[in-house]
Amino acid sequence: MIENGSMRLFVALVPPPEAVAELRRAVDPIRSRYDGLRWTEPQGWHITLAFLGTVEPKTRTGLETRLARVAARHPPRNLALTGSGRFGDRTLWIGVRGDRRAMAALAVAVRRAAAKCHIPIEDRPWHGHVTLARAAQPRGTGGRRPRGGGLAAPAADLAGFDGVAWTAARLHLVRSLIGNGPARYHDVATWPLVGRLSSHVRTGTRDRAEGSGSR
């Protein structure tokens, strides 16, 4: 049951347990060597399509209707988690391999659905990734982080990761609960991706992880 009130929401794809377990086996030894970072929890790993911020109940109702339509128009996609990188000195991530053009189109459709519900969306190119860690806030530096130094080494350690292929078959609307420890995520609603593949689109196209972008 969904409780009343506003929610902090995002739309995402969620890797299956076997892909999460494989990535965790690669990350755990590295995580133990860089305990100064704020690591995300494996049960919360996801690929964000659009961050929505705080959404009121009336807006959420219309949003869910539009996201259901998006899911009905887009087919499942074969993906894999691969490679690593960082957003400057802020965020360590694992990339996504697959049909980038189709996945970017799905992200655009999700953002348009949100915009039609008058939810403000950042105008940035979509960059598929799973966030692994964030740089800790150093003390006594006025809130400034050392440039990239804390993330370059773990990013290099994970650069060779290339996970198993899996099928992204559902669209997830997720609530983010922050405060008192790591963020906690709960599905508000999910929809199967059931659109048909166009005849000119190849299923499971392998592609390299993207190298720049947002969140």
Coordinates of C-alpha atoms in Angstrom, one line a residue, residues 49-187:
L49 CA 16.4 6.9 -16.4
A50 CA 15.0 10.1 -14.8
F51 CA 15.3 11.7 -11.3
L52 CA 12.0 13.3 -10.5
G53 CA 12.5 14.9 -7.1
T54 CA 9.6 15.4 -4.7
V55 CA 6.3 14.5 -6.3
E56 CA 2.8 15.2 -4.9
P57 CA 0.1 12.5 -4.8
K58 CA -2.1 14.1 -7.4
T59 CA 0.8 14.5 -9.8
R60 CA 2.0 10.9 -9.1
T61 CA -1.4 9.5 -10.2
G62 CA -1.1 11.1 -13.7
L63 CA 2.6 10.2 -13.8
E64 CA 1.9 6.5 -13.3
T65 CA -0.7 6.5 -16.1
R66 CA 1.9 8.1 -18.5
L67 CA 4.7 5.8 -17.4
A68 CA 2.5 2.7 -18.0
R69 CA 2.0 4.0 -21.6
V70 CA 5.8 4.4 -22.0
A71 CA 6.4 0.9 -20.9
A72 CA 3.7 -0.4 -23.3
R73 CA 5.5 1.2 -26.2
H74 CA 9.1 0.1 -25.4
P75 CA 10.3 -3.6 -25.7
P76 CA 12.7 -5.4 -23.2
R77 CA 16.4 -4.8 -23.9
N78 CA 19.5 -6.9 -23.4
L79 CA 22.0 -5.1 -21.2
A80 CA 25.2 -5.8 -19.2
L81 CA 27.1 -3.9 -16.6
T82 CA 30.6 -3.2 -17.7
G83 CA 33.6 -0.9 -17.2
S84 CA 33.8 1.9 -14.7
G85 CA 34.4 5.6 -14.4
R86 CA 33.7 8.6 -12.2
F87 CA 31.9 11.9 -12.4
G88 CA 34.8 14.2 -11.5
D89 CA 35.5 14.0 -7.8
R90 CA 31.9 13.1 -6.8
T91 CA 30.7 9.7 -8.0
L92 CA 32.1 6.3 -8.8
W93 CA 30.1 4.2 -11.3
I94 CA 29.8 1.0 -13.3
G95 CA 28.7 1.5 -16.9
V96 CA 26.1 -0.2 -19.0
R97 CA 26.6 -2.1 -22.3
G98 CA 23.7 -2.7 -24.7
D99 CA 21.6 -0.8 -27.2
R100 CA 22.4 2.7 -26.1
R101 CA 20.3 4.4 -28.7
A102 CA 17.2 2.4 -27.7
M103 CA 17.9 3.0 -24.0
A104 CA 18.4 6.7 -24.5
A105 CA 15.1 6.8 -26.3
L106 CA 13.4 5.1 -23.3
A107 CA 15.0 7.7 -21.0
V108 CA 13.7 10.5 -23.2
A109 CA 10.2 9.0 -23.2
V110 CA 10.3 8.8 -19.4
R111 CA 11.4 12.4 -19.1
R112 CA 8.7 13.6 -21.5
A113 CA 6.1 11.7 -19.5
A114 CA 7.3 13.6 -16.4
A115 CA 7.4 16.9 -18.2
K116 CA 3.8 16.4 -19.3
C117 CA 2.9 16.1 -15.6
H118 CA 4.8 19.4 -14.9
I119 CA 7.7 17.7 -13.1
P120 CA 10.9 19.6 -13.8
I121 CA 13.6 17.4 -15.3
E122 CA 17.3 18.2 -15.7
D123 CA 18.1 18.8 -19.4
R124 CA 21.2 16.5 -19.6
P125 CA 22.2 13.7 -21.9
W126 CA 21.3 10.3 -20.4
H127 CA 24.2 8.3 -19.2
G128 CA 23.4 4.7 -18.2
H129 CA 25.3 3.7 -15.1
V130 CA 25.0 2.2 -11.6
T131 CA 26.3 4.4 -8.8
L132 CA 28.8 2.5 -6.6
A133 CA 30.2 5.1 -4.3
R134 CA 30.4 8.8 -3.6
A135 CA 33.3 10.8 -2.2
A136 CA 33.1 11.4 1.5
Q137 CA 32.9 15.0 2.7
P138 CA 36.3 15.9 4.1
R139 CA 36.4 17.8 7.4
G140 CA 38.2 21.1 7.8
T141 CA 38.3 21.9 4.1
G142 CA 35.3 24.2 3.8
G143 CA 33.3 21.4 2.0
R144 CA 35.9 21.0 -0.8
R145 CA 36.9 17.5 -1.9
P146 CA 40.3 16.6 -3.3
R147 CA 40.0 16.6 -7.1
G148 CA 39.3 13.1 -8.2
G149 CA 42.0 11.6 -6.0
G150 CA 39.7 9.5 -3.9
L151 CA 37.9 7.9 -6.9
A152 CA 40.6 7.5 -9.6
A153 CA 42.1 4.4 -8.0
P154 CA 38.9 2.4 -7.4
A155 CA 37.7 3.4 -10.9
A156 CA 40.9 1.9 -12.3
D157 CA 40.5 -1.2 -10.2
L158 CA 37.0 -1.9 -11.7
A159 CA 37.8 -0.8 -15.3
G160 CA 38.0 -4.4 -16.5
F161 CA 34.7 -5.5 -15.1
D162 CA 32.4 -7.0 -17.8
G163 CA 29.2 -8.6 -16.5
V164 CA 26.8 -11.2 -17.8
A165 CA 24.1 -10.1 -20.2
W166 CA 20.6 -9.7 -18.7
T167 CA 17.2 -8.5 -19.9
A168 CA 15.7 -5.3 -18.7
A169 CA 12.0 -6.3 -18.7
R170 CA 10.3 -3.8 -16.3
L171 CA 10.2 -0.1 -15.8
H172 CA 10.4 0.9 -12.1
L173 CA 9.0 4.0 -10.3
V174 CA 11.0 4.1 -7.1
R175 CA 10.8 6.0 -3.9
S176 CA 14.0 7.2 -2.3
L177 CA 14.1 7.5 1.5
I178 CA 17.1 9.5 2.8
G179 CA 18.5 10.2 6.2
N180 CA 19.8 8.0 9.1
G181 CA 22.3 6.0 7.0
P182 CA 22.3 4.9 3.3
A183 CA 19.4 5.8 1.1
R184 CA 16.6 3.2 1.0
Y185 CA 14.6 2.4 -2.1
H186 CA 11.1 1.0 -2.5
D187 CA 9.1 0.3 -5.7

